[in-house]
Amino acid sequence: NAGVMQNPRHLVRRRGQEARLRCSPMKGHSHVYWYRQLPEEGLKFMVYLQKENIIDESGMPKERFSAEFPKEGPSILRIQQVVRGDSAAYFCASSPTTGSSGRAKNIQYFGAGTRLSVL
Amino acid sequence: AQKITQTQPGMFVQEKEAVTLDCTYDTSDPSYGLFWYKQPSSGEMIFLIYQGSYDQQNATEGRYSLNFQKARKSANLVISASQLGDSAMYFCAMREPLNNAGNMLTFGGGTRLMVKP
């Protein structure tokens, strides 16, 4: 029962380095979402992607952050020139295709998250 | 304005007793979904239960039930027969509208539940 897979679980970067976070959705899911969680807060939406398309990036910071979901391979969240304020848990979620039953397609299933620490 | 409000930052419950975690929401869209997720200390986000705005009955999943009061815009989570493993953060979330497959979830600030032995 392969759920949403995220790696790495923990990532340590120095200021100015790049961070690449990977997410493989559940089998049969074509919608991928990225969320960020600051300490002691709820999750905040960042971006929604389908294969090869960014559908909604309204929650993404305008600079240094980018996301992709290529035809082959996992979705990638990339943070360039990281700063201390980027330290957070980054979660990926996936949901089924639009062909699924109404109830099933509304549920987003989350990975275990990547905890990014910027030194 | 907050779309999802969880007014209880922390709650204690005695093992084997029931507990209600509050959640109120704000939307003008008639089509929406309400979700509860559990986040244990290990950090993962675990889906618990879902309620659609047009569902006729309150959702139930094992020991979890959702007390959905549409007129009051509340979607409280009820956990029956609490277990020590229920100690975790609990997040209420909303998705609106439901007819678009990719809409984001909006989360509340969470409630930390601690089950006492």
PDB file of C-alpha atoms in Angstrom:
ATOM      1  CA  ASN A   1       0.000   0.000   0.000  1.00  0.00           C
ATOM      2  CA  ALA A   2       2.279   2.738  -1.276  1.00  0.00           C
ATOM      3  CA  GLY A   3       1.115   6.073   0.039  1.00  0.00           C
ATOM      4  CA  VAL A   4       2.485   9.477  -0.825  1.00  0.00           C
ATOM      5  CA  MET A   5       6.259   9.233  -0.635  1.00  0.00           C
ATOM      6  CA  GLN A   6       8.386  12.217   0.265  1.00  0.00           C
ATOM      7  CA  ASN A   7      12.128  12.401   0.524  1.00  0.00           C
ATOM      8  CA  PRO A   8      14.260  13.285   2.204  1.00  0.00           C
ATOM      9  CA  ARG A   9      12.507  13.258   5.596  1.00  0.00           C
ATOM     10  CA  HIS A  10      15.024  15.712   6.974  1.00  0.00           C
ATOM     11  CA  LEU A  11      17.153  18.175   5.059  1.00  0.00           C
ATOM     12  CA  VAL A  12      19.767  20.531   6.452  1.00  0.00           C
ATOM     13  CA  ARG A  13      21.054  23.383   4.334  1.00  0.00           C
ATOM     14  CA  ARG A  14      23.244  26.416   4.954  1.00  0.00           C
ATOM     15  CA  ARG A  15      22.019  29.848   3.997  1.00  0.00           C
ATOM     16  CA  GLY A  16      22.392  30.421   0.279  1.00  0.00           C
ATOM     17  CA  GLN A  17      22.265  26.757  -0.717  1.00  0.00           C
ATOM     18  CA  GLU A  18      19.537  25.095  -2.723  1.00  0.00           C
ATOM     19  CA  ALA A  19      16.953  22.670  -1.343  1.00  0.00           C
ATOM     20  CA  ARG A  20      15.197  20.080  -3.504  1.00  0.00           C
ATOM     21  CA  LEU A  21      12.247  18.240  -2.043  1.00  0.00           C
ATOM     22  CA  ARG A  22      10.722  15.268  -3.823  1.00  0.00           C
ATOM     23  CA  CYS A  23       7.226  13.831  -3.788  1.00  0.00           C
ATOM     24  CA  SER A  24       5.798  10.740  -5.474  1.00  0.00           C
ATOM     25  CA  PRO A  25       1.976  10.702  -5.356  1.00  0.00           C
ATOM     26  CA  MET A  26      -0.118   7.670  -4.574  1.00  0.00           C
ATOM     27  CA  LYS A  27      -0.653   5.270  -7.452  1.00  0.00           C
ATOM     28  CA  GLY A  28      -3.518   6.461  -9.619  1.00  0.00           C
ATOM     29  CA  HIS A  29      -3.326  10.048  -8.354  1.00  0.00           C
ATOM     30  CA  SER A  30      -2.636  12.790 -10.853  1.00  0.00           C
ATOM     31  CA  HIS A  31      -3.082  15.844  -8.622  1.00  0.00           C
ATOM     32  CA  VAL A  32      -0.208  16.993  -6.415  1.00  0.00           C
ATOM     33  CA  TYR A  33      -0.255  19.763  -3.817  1.00  0.00           C
ATOM     34  CA  TRP A  34       2.518  21.284  -1.737  1.00  0.00           C
ATOM     35  CA  TYR A  35       1.929  22.822   1.686  1.00  0.00           C
ATOM     36  CA  ARG A  36       4.239  24.458   4.212  1.00  0.00           C
ATOM     37  CA  GLN A  37       3.915  24.205   7.975  1.00  0.00           C
ATOM     38  CA  LEU A  38       5.715  26.607  10.262  1.00  0.00           C
ATOM     39  CA  PRO A  39       6.237  25.502  13.893  1.00  0.00           C
ATOM     40  CA  GLU A  40       3.020  25.349  15.920  1.00  0.00           C
ATOM     41  CA  GLU A  41       0.900  26.402  12.933  1.00  0.00           C
ATOM     42  CA  GLY A  42      -1.459  24.779  10.466  1.00  0.00           C
ATOM     43  CA  LEU A  43      -0.500  23.969   6.922  1.00  0.00           C
ATOM     44  CA  LYS A  44      -0.515  26.688   4.275  1.00  0.00           C
ATOM     45  CA  PHE A  45      -1.107  25.921   0.607  1.00  0.00           C
ATOM     46  CA  MET A  46       1.716  26.654  -1.790  1.00  0.00           C
ATOM     47  CA  VAL A  47       1.080  25.120  -5.204  1.00  0.00           C
ATOM     48  CA  TYR A  48      -1.105  22.648  -7.076  1.00  0.00           C
ATOM     49  CA  LEU A  49       0.204  20.696 -10.066  1.00  0.00           C
ATOM     50  CA  GLN A  50      -0.857  18.086 -12.542  1.00  0.00           C
ATOM     51  CA  LYS A  51       1.543  16.251 -14.838  1.00  0.00           C
ATOM     52  CA  GLU A  52       3.670  18.856 -16.644  1.00  0.00           C
ATOM     53  CA  ASN A  53       1.385  21.709 -15.564  1.00  0.00           C
ATOM     54  CA  ILE A  54       1.257  24.186 -12.709  1.00  0.00           C
ATOM     55  CA  ILE A  55      -2.436  24.791 -12.101  1.00  0.00           C
ATOM     56  CA  ASP A  56      -2.418  27.109  -9.080  1.00  0.00           C
ATOM     57  CA  GLU A  57       0.678  28.681  -7.546  1.00  0.00           C
ATOM     58  CA  SER A  58      -1.109  31.394  -5.601  1.00  0.00           C
ATOM     59  CA  GLY A  59       0.559  30.349  -2.332  1.00  0.00           C
ATOM     60  CA  MET A  60       4.114  30.260  -3.635  1.00  0.00           C
ATOM     61  CA  PRO A  61       6.525  33.030  -2.676  1.00  0.00           C
ATOM     62  CA  LYS A  62       7.327  35.068  -5.754  1.00  0.00           C
ATOM     63  CA  GLU A  63      11.061  34.527  -5.586  1.00  0.00           C
ATOM     64  CA  ARG A  64      13.366  31.569  -5.005  1.00  0.00           C
ATOM     65  CA  PHE A  65      10.585  28.945  -4.946  1.00  0.00           C
ATOM     66  CA  SER A  66       9.590  26.783  -7.893  1.00  0.00           C
ATOM     67  CA  ALA A  67       7.757  23.515  -8.415  1.00  0.00           C
ATOM     68  CA  GLU A  68       7.422  20.984 -11.177  1.00  0.00           C
ATOM     69  CA  PHE A  69       5.696  17.686 -11.826  1.00  0.00           C
ATOM     70  CA  PRO A  70       7.307  16.166 -14.922  1.00  0.00           C
ATOM     71  CA  LYS A  71       5.787  13.521 -17.152  1.00  0.00           C
ATOM     72  CA  GLU A  72       8.104  10.952 -15.613  1.00  0.00           C
ATOM     73  CA  GLY A  73       9.307  11.005 -12.029  1.00  0.00           C
ATOM     74  CA  PRO A  74       8.349  12.730  -8.825  1.00  0.00           C
ATOM     75  CA  SER A  75       7.166  16.248  -8.218  1.00  0.00           C
ATOM     76  CA  ILE A  76       9.968  18.566  -7.092  1.00  0.00           C
ATOM     77  CA  LEU A  77       9.758  21.624  -4.864  1.00  0.00           C
ATOM     78  CA  ARG A  78      12.898  23.672  -5.289  1.00  0.00           C
ATOM     79  CA  ILE A  79      14.027  26.462  -3.004  1.00  0.00           C
ATOM     80  CA  GLN A  80      17.005  28.460  -4.195  1.00  0.00           C
ATOM     81  CA  GLN A  81      19.312  30.474  -1.930  1.00  0.00           C
ATOM     82  CA  VAL A  82      17.594  29.320   1.231  1.00  0.00           C
ATOM     83  CA  VAL A  83      17.233  31.647   4.206  1.00  0.00           C
ATOM     84  CA  ARG A  84      16.533  30.878   7.868  1.00  0.00           C
ATOM     85  CA  GLY A  85      12.867  31.760   7.395  1.00  0.00           C
ATOM     86  CA  ASP A  86      12.488  28.846   4.978  1.00  0.00           C
ATOM     87  CA  SER A  87      12.952  26.415   7.868  1.00  0.00           C
ATOM     88  CA  ALA A  88       9.672  24.536   8.051  1.00  0.00           C
ATOM     89  CA  ALA A  89       7.993  21.230   7.328  1.00  0.00           C
ATOM     90  CA  TYR A  90       6.978  20.859   3.695  1.00  0.00           C
ATOM     91  CA  PHE A  91       4.163  18.459   2.941  1.00  0.00           C
ATOM     92  CA  CYS A  92       3.057  16.997  -0.329  1.00  0.00           C
ATOM     93  CA  ALA A  93      -0.456  15.655  -0.860  1.00  0.00           C
ATOM     94  CA  SER A  94      -2.136  13.896  -3.737  1.00  0.00           C
ATOM     95  CA  SER A  95      -5.695  13.222  -4.786  1.00  0.00           C
ATOM     96  CA  PRO A  96      -7.243  10.918  -7.365  1.00  0.00           C
ATOM     97  CA  THR A  97      -8.063  11.681 -10.959  1.00  0.00           C
ATOM     98  CA  THR A  98     -11.317  13.331 -11.872  1.00  0.00           C
ATOM     99  CA  GLY A  99     -12.620   9.959 -13.003  1.00  0.00           C
ATOM    100  CA  SER A 100     -12.818   8.754  -9.419  1.00  0.00           C
ATOM    101  CA  SER A 101     -15.991   8.736  -7.378  1.00  0.00           C
ATOM    102  CA  GLY A 102     -17.007  12.118  -6.039  1.00  0.00           C
ATOM    103  CA  ARG A 103     -16.200  11.370  -2.447  1.00  0.00           C
ATOM    104  CA  ALA A 104     -12.784   9.822  -3.155  1.00  0.00           C
ATOM    105  CA  LYS A 105     -11.587  12.608  -5.395  1.00  0.00           C
ATOM    106  CA  ASN A 106     -12.164  15.218  -2.715  1.00  0.00           C
ATOM    107  CA  ILE A 107      -9.726  13.706  -0.239  1.00  0.00           C
ATOM    108  CA  GLN A 108      -6.074  14.712  -0.226  1.00  0.00           C
ATOM    109  CA  TYR A 109      -3.646  12.197   1.211  1.00  0.00           C
ATOM    110  CA  PHE A 110      -0.423  13.500   2.676  1.00  0.00           C
ATOM    111  CA  GLY A 111       3.120  12.280   2.735  1.00  0.00           C
ATOM    112  CA  ALA A 112       5.190  12.261   5.913  1.00  0.00           C
ATOM    113  CA  GLY A 113       6.736  15.625   5.071  1.00  0.00           C
ATOM    114  CA  THR A 114      10.255  16.967   4.682  1.00  0.00           C
ATOM    115  CA  ARG A 115      11.649  18.948   7.578  1.00  0.00           C
ATOM    116  CA  LEU A 116      13.964  21.615   6.241  1.00  0.00           C
ATOM    117  CA  SER A 117      16.418  23.248   8.610  1.00  0.00           C
ATOM    118  CA  VAL A 118      18.450  26.199   7.394  1.00  0.00           C
ATOM    119  CA  LEU A 119      21.595  26.941   9.389  1.00  0.00           C
TER     120      LEU A 119
ATOM    121  CA  ALA B   1     -11.015  36.767   8.053  1.00  0.00           C
ATOM    122  CA  GLN B   2     -10.184  33.290   9.271  1.00  0.00           C
ATOM    123  CA  LYS B   3     -11.812  30.636   7.141  1.00  0.00           C
ATOM    124  CA  ILE B   4     -11.261  27.846   9.644  1.00  0.00           C
ATOM    125  CA  THR B   5     -11.200  28.497  13.380  1.00  0.00           C
ATOM    126  CA  GLN B   6     -10.184  26.038  16.045  1.00  0.00           C
ATOM    127  CA  THR B   7     -10.642  27.774  19.381  1.00  0.00           C
ATOM    128  CA  GLN B   8      -9.083  25.112  21.620  1.00  0.00           C
ATOM    129  CA  PRO B   9      -5.288  25.238  21.478  1.00  0.00           C
ATOM    130  CA  GLY B  10      -5.056  22.306  23.909  1.00  0.00           C
ATOM    131  CA  MET B  11      -7.378  19.727  25.386  1.00  0.00           C
ATOM    132  CA  PHE B  12      -7.048  16.982  27.969  1.00  0.00           C
ATOM    133  CA  VAL B  13      -9.225  13.896  28.038  1.00  0.00           C
ATOM    134  CA  GLN B  14      -9.216  10.855  30.268  1.00  0.00           C
ATOM    135  CA  GLU B  15      -8.505   7.572  28.553  1.00  0.00           C
ATOM    136  CA  LYS B  16     -11.692   5.763  27.438  1.00  0.00           C
ATOM    137  CA  GLU B  17     -13.780   8.931  27.564  1.00  0.00           C
ATOM    138  CA  ALA B  18     -15.177  10.801  24.566  1.00  0.00           C
ATOM    139  CA  VAL B  19     -13.869  14.196  23.492  1.00  0.00           C
ATOM    140  CA  THR B  20     -15.109  16.876  21.099  1.00  0.00           C
ATOM    141  CA  LEU B  21     -12.741  19.094  19.162  1.00  0.00           C
ATOM    142  CA  ASP B  22     -14.327  22.280  17.868  1.00  0.00           C
ATOM    143  CA  CYS B  23     -14.124  23.680  14.369  1.00  0.00           C
ATOM    144  CA  THR B  24     -16.040  26.556  12.809  1.00  0.00           C
ATOM    145  CA  TYR B  25     -15.707  27.662   9.227  1.00  0.00           C
ATOM    146  CA  ASP B  26     -16.597  30.576   7.018  1.00  0.00           C
ATOM    147  CA  THR B  27     -17.662  30.267   3.401  1.00  0.00           C
ATOM    148  CA  SER B  28     -20.266  31.684   1.072  1.00  0.00           C
ATOM    149  CA  ASP B  29     -19.954  28.799  -1.369  1.00  0.00           C
ATOM    150  CA  PRO B  30     -22.750  26.191  -1.116  1.00  0.00           C
ATOM    151  CA  SER B  31     -20.395  23.398  -2.193  1.00  0.00           C
ATOM    152  CA  TYR B  32     -17.554  22.626   0.184  1.00  0.00           C
ATOM    153  CA  GLY B  33     -15.900  19.817   2.057  1.00  0.00           C
ATOM    154  CA  LEU B  34     -14.685  19.615   5.622  1.00  0.00           C
ATOM    155  CA  PHE B  35     -11.817  17.406   6.722  1.00  0.00           C
ATOM    156  CA  TRP B  36     -10.041  16.394   9.885  1.00  0.00           C
ATOM    157  CA  TYR B  37      -6.406  15.339   9.974  1.00  0.00           C
ATOM    158  CA  LYS B  38      -4.315  13.984  12.822  1.00  0.00           C
ATOM    159  CA  GLN B  39      -0.656  14.874  13.251  1.00  0.00           C
ATOM    160  CA  PRO B  40       1.124  12.755  15.866  1.00  0.00           C
ATOM    161  CA  SER B  41       4.483  13.738  17.307  1.00  0.00           C
ATOM    162  CA  SER B  42       6.199  11.840  14.487  1.00  0.00           C
ATOM    163  CA  GLY B  43       4.919  14.576  12.180  1.00  0.00           C
ATOM    164  CA  GLU B  44       2.951  12.889   9.440  1.00  0.00           C
ATOM    165  CA  MET B  45      -0.541  14.092   8.477  1.00  0.00           C
ATOM    166  CA  ILE B  46      -3.146  11.349   8.706  1.00  0.00           C
ATOM    167  CA  PHE B  47      -6.581  11.746   7.101  1.00  0.00           C
ATOM    168  CA  LEU B  48      -9.375  10.923   9.547  1.00  0.00           C
ATOM    169  CA  ILE B  49     -12.775  11.928   8.208  1.00  0.00           C
ATOM    170  CA  TYR B  50     -14.547  13.930   5.507  1.00  0.00           C
ATOM    171  CA  GLN B  51     -17.930  15.638   5.310  1.00  0.00           C
ATOM    172  CA  GLY B  52     -19.394  17.143   2.152  1.00  0.00           C
ATOM    173  CA  SER B  53     -21.708  20.107   2.446  1.00  0.00           C
ATOM    174  CA  TYR B  54     -24.457  18.231   0.639  1.00  0.00           C
ATOM    175  CA  ASP B  55     -24.102  15.005   2.597  1.00  0.00           C
ATOM    176  CA  GLN B  56     -27.356  14.194   4.344  1.00  0.00           C
ATOM    177  CA  GLN B  57     -25.840  12.361   7.274  1.00  0.00           C
ATOM    178  CA  ASN B  58     -22.956  13.132   9.586  1.00  0.00           C
ATOM    179  CA  ALA B  59     -19.814  11.269   8.646  1.00  0.00           C
ATOM    180  CA  THR B  60     -18.482   8.470  10.824  1.00  0.00           C
ATOM    181  CA  GLU B  61     -15.237   6.474  10.580  1.00  0.00           C
ATOM    182  CA  GLY B  62     -14.753   3.993  13.393  1.00  0.00           C
ATOM    183  CA  ARG B  63     -14.274   5.943  16.629  1.00  0.00           C
ATOM    184  CA  TYR B  64     -14.382   9.261  14.759  1.00  0.00           C
ATOM    185  CA  SER B  65     -17.565  11.112  13.954  1.00  0.00           C
ATOM    186  CA  LEU B  66     -18.170  14.559  12.619  1.00  0.00           C
ATOM    187  CA  ASN B  67     -20.896  16.660  14.230  1.00  0.00           C
ATOM    188  CA  PHE B  68     -21.841  18.772  11.216  1.00  0.00           C
ATOM    189  CA  GLN B  69     -24.127  21.711  11.965  1.00  0.00           C
ATOM    190  CA  LYS B  70     -24.496  23.561   8.692  1.00  0.00           C
ATOM    191  CA  ALA B  71     -26.542  26.508   9.969  1.00  0.00           C
ATOM    192  CA  ARG B  72     -23.983  27.178  12.681  1.00  0.00           C
ATOM    193  CA  LYS B  73     -21.075  26.513  10.286  1.00  0.00           C
ATOM    194  CA  SER B  74     -19.487  24.086  12.647  1.00  0.00           C
ATOM    195  CA  ALA B  75     -17.866  20.706  12.021  1.00  0.00           C
ATOM    196  CA  ASN B  76     -16.740  19.333  15.340  1.00  0.00           C
ATOM    197  CA  LEU B  77     -14.786  16.103  15.580  1.00  0.00           C
ATOM    198  CA  VAL B  78     -15.931  13.610  18.184  1.00  0.00           C
ATOM    199  CA  ILE B  79     -13.529  10.883  19.268  1.00  0.00           C
ATOM    200  CA  SER B  80     -15.178   8.154  21.291  1.00  0.00           C
ATOM    201  CA  ALA B  81     -13.387   5.905  23.786  1.00  0.00           C
ATOM    202  CA  SER B  82     -10.112   7.861  23.719  1.00  0.00           C
ATOM    203  CA  GLN B  83      -6.876   5.916  23.585  1.00  0.00           C
ATOM    204  CA  LEU B  84      -3.363   6.977  24.541  1.00  0.00           C
ATOM    205  CA  GLY B  85      -2.440   6.832  20.871  1.00  0.00           C
ATOM    206  CA  ASP B  86      -4.959   9.573  20.145  1.00  0.00           C
ATOM    207  CA  SER B  87      -2.607  12.121  21.719  1.00  0.00           C
ATOM    208  CA  ALA B  88      -1.694  14.355  18.785  1.00  0.00           C
ATOM    209  CA  MET B  89      -2.421  17.634  17.009  1.00  0.00           C
ATOM    210  CA  TYR B  90      -5.739  17.674  15.181  1.00  0.00           C
ATOM    211  CA  PHE B  91      -6.384  19.960  12.240  1.00  0.00           C
ATOM    212  CA  CYS B  92      -9.694  20.909  10.704  1.00  0.00           C
ATOM    213  CA  ALA B  93      -9.577  21.883   7.024  1.00  0.00           C
ATOM    214  CA  MET B  94     -11.957  23.039   4.310  1.00  0.00           C
ATOM    215  CA  ARG B  95     -11.987  22.763   0.552  1.00  0.00           C
ATOM    216  CA  GLU B  96     -14.223  25.009  -1.554  1.00  0.00           C
ATOM    217  CA  PRO B  97     -15.822  24.663  -3.985  1.00  0.00           C
ATOM    218  CA  LEU B  98     -15.920  20.910  -4.476  1.00  0.00           C
ATOM    219  CA  ASN B  99     -16.671  20.880  -8.181  1.00  0.00           C
ATOM    220  CA  ASN B 100     -13.065  21.770  -9.022  1.00  0.00           C
ATOM    221  CA  ALA B 101     -10.832  18.773  -8.532  1.00  0.00           C
ATOM    222  CA  GLY B 102      -7.745  20.660  -7.551  1.00  0.00           C
ATOM    223  CA  ASN B 103      -8.852  23.139  -4.967  1.00  0.00           C
ATOM    224  CA  MET B 104      -6.556  23.637  -2.017  1.00  0.00           C
ATOM    225  CA  LEU B 105      -7.253  22.844   1.587  1.00  0.00           C
ATOM    226  CA  THR B 106      -7.419  25.696   4.081  1.00  0.00           C
ATOM    227  CA  PHE B 107      -6.358  24.620   7.563  1.00  0.00           C
ATOM    228  CA  GLY B 108      -7.186  25.801  11.043  1.00  0.00           C
ATOM    229  CA  GLY B 109      -4.516  26.393  13.642  1.00  0.00           C
ATOM    230  CA  GLY B 110      -4.977  22.994  15.254  1.00  0.00           C
ATOM    231  CA  THR B 111      -5.863  21.569  18.653  1.00  0.00           C
ATOM    232  CA  ARG B 112      -3.390  19.577  20.710  1.00  0.00           C
ATOM    233  CA  LEU B 113      -5.152  16.644  22.360  1.00  0.00           C
ATOM    234  CA  MET B 114      -3.552  14.917  25.311  1.00  0.00           C
ATOM    235  CA  VAL B 115      -5.039  11.664  26.582  1.00  0.00           C
ATOM    236  CA  LYS B 116      -4.418  10.951  30.246  1.00  0.00           C
ATOM    237  CA  PRO B 117      -4.034   7.351  31.442  1.00  0.00           C
TER     238      PRO B 117
END
